[in-house]
């Protein structure tokens, strides 16, 4: 099959971006922005509310390895559209749920569908565009993800305030169905491209695991983005309400600013590679250093009772650390066989979201340990500063470990591994 013309490729890319907007929205919106609403309505513990995010990410992470192999075998388009339909179904069922069990089940359905989206998009990018455009395009994908995340912060909080969380999320589910339909219409015009593999095999995945050059990257993948994501979507809004005493819209504004900076820094990271002589490692080092600085600053703010602006500065540093996100994907692509792009990034995604689940679960468990000292109000449960200090101290230690691992990453200079 021949490659598509430029106009068809751009239309297809626009359709993929629209779908990824809603895909990332689902990861960011629940439970963070509606934490108190869910806890109040269902009388759930902190760990039970956080588990709504964890069950999503467990399934998402587990499915990455399967999706990576399948994407390299079949290409991405068909699985992308099938996953989009399943994602939209889960997103619609969640606000229709009438029991906690149904909440968890609908999140599981949405996670299964969402697990196909990112890897299939990356696979299609590697087929539709020249290798030199890969990092900038991944940066654009990350930017659109940030826009979806921004929509899941203050805009969702305001919609929940005026219409209730059920109506707000039901509208999102319907919009996701519409975007999947539009993507299907546009992608029909795209010429199919031959897959890289003729059969299912675990050999490429085993080769990726055995490649020692990948190991420092694996450490960073399990720590860097997961710590950012836990603050962004799990604890960030509630922490500002509990510790700094901000109102719900004020706290949502802080996480909105954080997501906006994330979107811009991710885009900048992808574009900057074209102007730095192909060097990758400095961006990884700067990103990890910013992560460590953010965690230490917020820990100091809790210990010495800093004001809200201290934590906003920490949130911005966390967001800026995402400048390394598209560079990390590019490095993994260059350290491994170019025929198996989806599988190398699948392993990265698995580690990333298993890391998110681990640190989310740990955070919820620590908060529950301080349940006796928490203050119960009509709006929710307010946890003591000591609980958050312990969480941030652990996160600071993890960031320090990641910084050491980053020093051992090989500089690729944009040279891909041999196929």
CSV table of N, CA, C and O in Angstrom, one decimal, residues 252-325:
chain,number,residue,atom,x,y,z
A,252,UNK,N,-9.2,24.3,41.9
A,252,UNK,CA,-9.2,23.9,40.5
A,252,UNK,C,-8.5,24.8,39.6
A,252,UNK,O,-7.9,24.4,38.6
A,253,UNK,N,-8.4,26.1,39.9
A,253,UNK,CA,-7.7,27.0,39.1
A,253,UNK,C,-6.2,26.7,39.2
A,253,UNK,O,-5.4,26.8,38.2
A,254,UNK,N,-5.7,26.3,40.4
A,254,UNK,CA,-4.3,26.0,40.6
A,254,UNK,C,-3.9,24.8,39.7
A,254,UNK,O,-2.9,24.8,39.0
A,255,UNK,N,-4.8,23.7,39.7
A,255,UNK,CA,-4.5,22.6,38.8
A,255,UNK,C,-4.7,22.9,37.4
A,255,UNK,O,-4.0,22.3,36.5
A,256,UNK,N,-5.6,23.8,37.1
A,256,UNK,CA,-5.7,24.3,35.7
A,256,UNK,C,-4.4,24.9,35.2
A,256,UNK,O,-4.0,24.7,34.1
A,257,UNK,N,-3.9,25.8,36.0
A,257,UNK,CA,-2.6,26.5,35.6
A,257,UNK,C,-1.5,25.4,35.4
A,257,UNK,O,-0.7,25.5,34.5
A,258,UNK,N,-1.5,24.5,36.3
A,258,UNK,CA,-0.5,23.4,36.2
A,258,UNK,C,-0.6,22.7,34.9
A,258,UNK,O,0.4,22.4,34.2
A,259,UNK,N,-1.9,22.3,34.5
A,259,UNK,CA,-2.1,21.6,33.3
A,259,UNK,C,-1.7,22.5,32.1
A,259,UNK,O,-1.2,22.0,31.0
A,260,UNK,N,-2.0,23.8,32.1
A,260,UNK,CA,-1.7,24.7,31.0
A,260,UNK,C,-0.2,24.7,30.8
A,260,UNK,O,0.3,24.7,29.7
A,261,UNK,N,0.5,24.9,31.9
A,261,UNK,CA,2.0,24.9,31.8
A,261,UNK,C,2.5,23.5,31.2
A,261,UNK,O,3.5,23.5,30.4
A,262,UNK,N,1.9,22.5,31.7
A,262,UNK,CA,2.3,21.1,31.2
A,262,UNK,C,2.1,21.0,29.6
A,262,UNK,O,3.0,20.5,28.9
A,263,UNK,N,1.0,21.5,29.1
A,263,UNK,CA,0.7,21.5,27.7
A,263,UNK,C,1.8,22.2,26.9
A,263,UNK,O,2.3,21.7,25.9
A,264,UNK,N,2.1,23.4,27.4
A,264,UNK,CA,3.1,24.3,26.7
A,264,UNK,C,4.5,23.7,26.8
A,264,UNK,O,5.2,23.6,25.8
A,265,UNK,N,4.8,23.2,28.0
A,265,UNK,CA,6.2,22.6,28.1
A,265,UNK,C,6.4,21.3,27.3
A,265,UNK,O,7.4,21.1,26.7
A,266,UNK,N,5.3,20.5,27.2
A,266,UNK,CA,5.4,19.3,26.4
A,266,UNK,C,5.6,19.6,24.9
A,266,UNK,O,6.4,19.0,24.2
A,267,UNK,N,4.8,20.6,24.5
A,267,UNK,CA,5.0,21.1,23.1
A,267,UNK,C,6.4,21.7,22.8
A,267,UNK,O,7.0,21.4,21.8
A,268,UNK,N,6.8,22.5,23.8
A,268,UNK,CA,8.2,23.1,23.6
A,268,UNK,C,9.3,22.0,23.6
A,268,UNK,O,10.2,22.1,22.8
A,269,UNK,N,9.1,21.0,24.4
A,269,UNK,CA,10.1,19.9,24.4
A,269,UNK,C,10.2,19.2,23.1
A,269,UNK,O,11.4,18.9,22.6
A,270,UNK,N,9.1,18.9,22.4
A,270,UNK,CA,9.1,18.3,21.1
A,270,UNK,C,9.7,19.1,20.1
A,270,UNK,O,10.5,18.7,19.2
A,271,UNK,N,9.5,20.4,20.1
A,271,UNK,CA,10.0,21.3,19.1
A,271,UNK,C,11.4,21.7,19.3
A,271,UNK,O,12.2,21.9,18.3
A,272,UNK,N,11.9,21.7,20.6
A,272,UNK,CA,13.2,22.2,20.9
A,272,UNK,C,14.3,21.2,20.3
A,272,UNK,O,15.4,21.7,20.1
A,273,UNK,N,14.0,20.0,20.2
A,273,UNK,CA,15.0,19.0,19.7
A,273,UNK,C,15.5,19.4,18.3
A,273,UNK,O,16.6,19.0,18.0
A,274,UNK,N,14.8,20.1,17.5
A,274,UNK,CA,15.2,20.5,16.2
A,274,UNK,C,16.3,21.6,16.2
A,274,UNK,O,16.9,21.9,15.2
A,275,UNK,N,16.5,22.2,17.4
A,275,UNK,CA,17.4,23.3,17.5
A,275,UNK,C,18.6,23.1,18.5
A,275,UNK,O,19.2,24.0,18.9
A,276,UNK,N,18.8,21.8,18.9
A,276,UNK,CA,19.8,21.6,19.9
A,276,UNK,C,20.8,20.5,19.4
A,276,UNK,O,21.4,19.8,20.2
A,277,UNK,N,20.9,20.3,18.1
A,277,UNK,CA,21.9,19.4,17.6
A,277,UNK,C,21.6,18.0,17.9
A,277,UNK,O,22.5,17.1,17.9
A,278,UNK,N,20.4,17.6,18.1
A,278,UNK,CA,20.0,16.2,18.4
A,278,UNK,C,20.3,15.7,19.8
A,278,UNK,O,20.1,14.5,20.0
A,279,UNK,N,20.7,16.6,20.7
A,279,UNK,CA,21.0,16.1,22.0
A,279,UNK,C,19.7,15.9,22.8
A,279,UNK,O,18.8,16.7,22.8
A,280,UNK,N,19.6,14.7,23.5
A,280,UNK,CA,18.4,14.4,24.2
A,280,UNK,C,18.6,14.4,25.7
A,280,UNK,O,17.7,14.9,26.5
A,281,UNK,N,19.7,13.9,26.2
A,281,UNK,CA,19.9,13.7,27.6
A,281,UNK,C,19.8,15.0,28.5
A,281,UNK,O,19.2,14.9,29.6
A,282,UNK,N,20.2,16.2,28.0
A,282,UNK,CA,20.1,17.4,28.9
A,282,UNK,C,18.6,17.7,29.2
A,282,UNK,O,18.3,18.1,30.3
A,283,UNK,N,17.7,17.4,28.3
A,283,UNK,CA,16.3,17.6,28.6
A,283,UNK,C,15.8,16.7,29.6
A,283,UNK,O,15.0,17.0,30.5
A,284,UNK,N,16.2,15.4,29.6
A,284,UNK,CA,15.8,14.4,30.6
A,284,UNK,C,16.3,14.8,31.9
A,284,UNK,O,15.6,14.7,32.9
A,285,UNK,N,17.6,15.3,32.0
A,285,UNK,CA,18.2,15.7,33.3
A,285,UNK,C,17.4,16.9,33.8
A,285,UNK,O,17.1,17.0,35.0
A,286,UNK,N,17.1,17.9,33.0
A,286,UNK,CA,16.4,19.1,33.5
A,286,UNK,C,15.0,18.8,34.0
A,286,UNK,O,14.6,19.2,35.0
A,287,UNK,N,14.3,17.9,33.2
A,287,UNK,CA,13.0,17.5,33.6
A,287,UNK,C,13.0,16.8,35.0
A,287,UNK,O,12.1,17.1,35.8
A,288,UNK,N,13.9,15.9,35.2
A,288,UNK,CA,14.0,15.2,36.5
A,288,UNK,C,14.4,16.1,37.6
A,288,UNK,O,13.9,16.1,38.7
A,289,UNK,N,15.3,17.1,37.3
A,289,UNK,CA,15.7,18.0,38.3
A,289,UNK,C,14.6,18.9,38.7
A,289,UNK,O,14.4,19.3,39.9
A,290,UNK,N,13.8,19.4,37.8
A,290,UNK,CA,12.6,20.2,38.1
A,290,UNK,C,11.6,19.4,39.0
A,290,UNK,O,11.0,20.0,39.9
A,291,UNK,N,11.4,18.1,38.7
A,291,UNK,CA,10.5,17.3,39.5
A,291,UNK,C,11.0,17.2,40.9
A,291,UNK,O,10.2,17.4,41.9
A,292,UNK,N,12.3,17.0,41.1
A,292,UNK,CA,12.8,16.9,42.5
A,292,UNK,C,12.7,18.3,43.2
A,292,UNK,O,12.3,18.3,44.4
A,293,UNK,N,13.0,19.4,42.5
A,293,UNK,CA,12.9,20.7,43.1
A,293,UNK,C,11.4,21.0,43.5
A,293,UNK,O,11.2,21.6,44.6
A,294,UNK,N,10.5,20.6,42.7
A,294,UNK,CA,9.1,20.8,43.0
A,294,UNK,C,8.6,20.1,44.3
A,294,UNK,O,8.0,20.6,45.2
A,295,UNK,N,9.1,18.8,44.4
A,295,UNK,CA,8.7,18.0,45.6
A,295,UNK,C,9.3,18.5,46.8
A,295,UNK,O,8.6,18.6,47.9
A,296,UNK,N,10.6,18.9,46.8
A,296,UNK,CA,11.2,19.5,48.0
A,296,UNK,C,10.6,20.8,48.4
A,296,UNK,O,10.4,21.1,49.5
A,297,UNK,N,10.3,21.7,47.4
A,297,UNK,CA,9.6,22.9,47.7
A,297,UNK,C,8.3,22.7,48.4
A,297,UNK,O,8.0,23.4,49.4
A,298,UNK,N,7.5,21.8,47.9
A,298,UNK,CA,6.2,21.6,48.5
A,298,UNK,C,6.3,21.0,49.9
A,298,UNK,O,5.5,21.3,50.8
A,299,UNK,N,7.3,20.1,50.0
A,299,UNK,CA,7.5,19.5,51.4
A,299,UNK,C,7.9,20.6,52.3
A,299,UNK,O,7.4,20.6,53.5
A,300,UNK,N,8.8,21.5,51.9
A,300,UNK,CA,9.2,22.6,52.8
A,300,UNK,C,8.0,23.5,53.1
A,300,UNK,O,7.8,24.0,54.2
A,301,UNK,N,7.1,23.7,52.1
A,301,UNK,CA,5.9,24.5,52.3
A,301,UNK,C,5.0,23.9,53.4
A,301,UNK,O,4.4,24.7,54.2
A,302,UNK,N,4.8,22.6,53.4
A,302,UNK,CA,4.0,21.9,54.4
A,302,UNK,C,4.6,22.0,55.8
A,302,UNK,O,4.0,22.4,56.8
A,303,UNK,N,5.9,21.8,55.8
A,303,UNK,CA,6.6,21.8,57.1
A,303,UNK,C,6.7,23.1,57.8
A,303,UNK,O,6.6,23.3,59.0
A,304,UNK,N,6.8,24.2,56.9
A,304,UNK,CA,6.9,25.5,57.5
A,304,UNK,C,5.7,26.4,57.2
A,304,UNK,O,5.8,27.6,57.2
A,305,UNK,N,4.6,25.7,56.9
A,305,UNK,CA,3.3,26.4,56.7
A,305,UNK,C,3.3,27.5,55.7
A,305,UNK,O,3.0,28.7,55.9
A,306,UNK,N,3.8,27.2,54.5
A,306,UNK,CA,3.9,28.1,53.4
A,306,UNK,C,2.5,28.5,52.9
A,306,UNK,O,1.5,27.8,53.1
A,307,UNK,N,2.4,29.7,52.3
A,307,UNK,CA,1.1,30.1,51.7
A,307,UNK,C,0.8,29.4,50.4
A,307,UNK,O,1.6,28.7,49.8
A,308,UNK,N,-0.4,29.7,49.8
A,308,UNK,CA,-0.8,29.0,48.6
A,308,UNK,C,0.2,29.2,47.4
A,308,UNK,O,0.3,28.4,46.6
A,309,UNK,N,0.8,30.4,47.4
A,309,UNK,CA,1.7,30.7,46.2
A,309,UNK,C,2.9,29.8,46.2
A,309,UNK,O,3.5,29.6,45.2
A,310,UNK,N,3.4,29.4,47.4
A,310,UNK,CA,4.5,28.4,47.5
A,310,UNK,C,4.1,27.1,46.7
A,310,UNK,O,4.9,26.6,45.9
A,311,UNK,N,2.9,26.7,46.9
A,311,UNK,CA,2.5,25.4,46.3
A,311,UNK,C,2.1,25.6,44.8
A,311,UNK,O,2.4,24.7,44.0
A,312,UNK,N,1.7,26.8,44.4
A,312,UNK,CA,1.5,27.1,43.0
A,312,UNK,C,2.8,27.1,42.3
A,312,UNK,O,2.9,26.5,41.2
A,313,UNK,N,3.9,27.6,42.9
A,313,UNK,CA,5.2,27.6,42.4
A,313,UNK,C,5.7,26.1,42.2
A,313,UNK,O,6.3,25.7,41.2
A,314,UNK,N,5.4,25.3,43.2
A,314,UNK,CA,5.7,23.8,43.1
A,314,UNK,C,4.9,23.2,42.0
A,314,UNK,O,5.5,22.3,41.2
A,315,UNK,N,3.7,23.5,41.8
A,315,UNK,CA,2.9,22.9,40.8
A,315,UNK,C,3.4,23.3,39.4
A,315,UNK,O,3.4,22.5,38.5
A,316,UNK,N,3.9,24.6,39.3
A,316,UNK,CA,4.4,25.0,38.0
A,316,UNK,C,5.7,24.3,37.7
A,316,UNK,O,6.0,23.9,36.5
A,317,UNK,N,6.6,24.1,38.7
A,317,UNK,CA,7.8,23.4,38.5
A,317,UNK,C,7.5,21.9,38.1
A,317,UNK,O,8.2,21.4,37.2
A,318,UNK,N,6.5,21.3,38.7
A,318,UNK,CA,6.1,20.0,38.3
A,318,UNK,C,5.7,19.9,36.8
A,318,UNK,O,6.0,19.0,36.1
A,319,UNK,N,4.9,20.9,36.4
A,319,UNK,CA,4.4,21.0,35.1
A,319,UNK,C,5.6,21.2,34.1
A,319,UNK,O,5.6,20.6,33.0
A,320,UNK,N,6.5,22.0,34.4
A,320,UNK,CA,7.7,22.3,33.6
A,320,UNK,C,8.5,21.0,33.4
A,320,UNK,O,9.2,20.9,32.4
A,321,UNK,N,8.5,20.1,34.4
A,321,UNK,CA,9.2,18.9,34.2
A,321,UNK,C,8.8,18.0,33.0
A,321,UNK,O,9.5,17.2,32.5
A,322,UNK,N,7.6,18.3,32.5
A,322,UNK,CA,7.1,17.6,31.4
A,322,UNK,C,7.7,18.0,30.1
A,322,UNK,O,7.4,17.4,29.0
A,323,UNK,N,8.7,18.9,30.1
A,323,UNK,CA,9.4,19.2,28.9
A,323,UNK,C,10.1,18.0,28.4
A,323,UNK,O,10.4,17.8,27.2
A,324,UNK,N,10.4,17.0,29.3
A,324,UNK,CA,11.2,15.8,28.9
A,324,UNK,C,10.2,14.7,28.4
A,324,UNK,O,10.7,13.7,27.9
A,325,UNK,N,8.9,14.9,28.5
A,325,UNK,CA,8.0,13.8,28.1
A,325,UNK,C,8.2,13.3,26.7
A,325,UNK,O,8.4,12.2,26.4
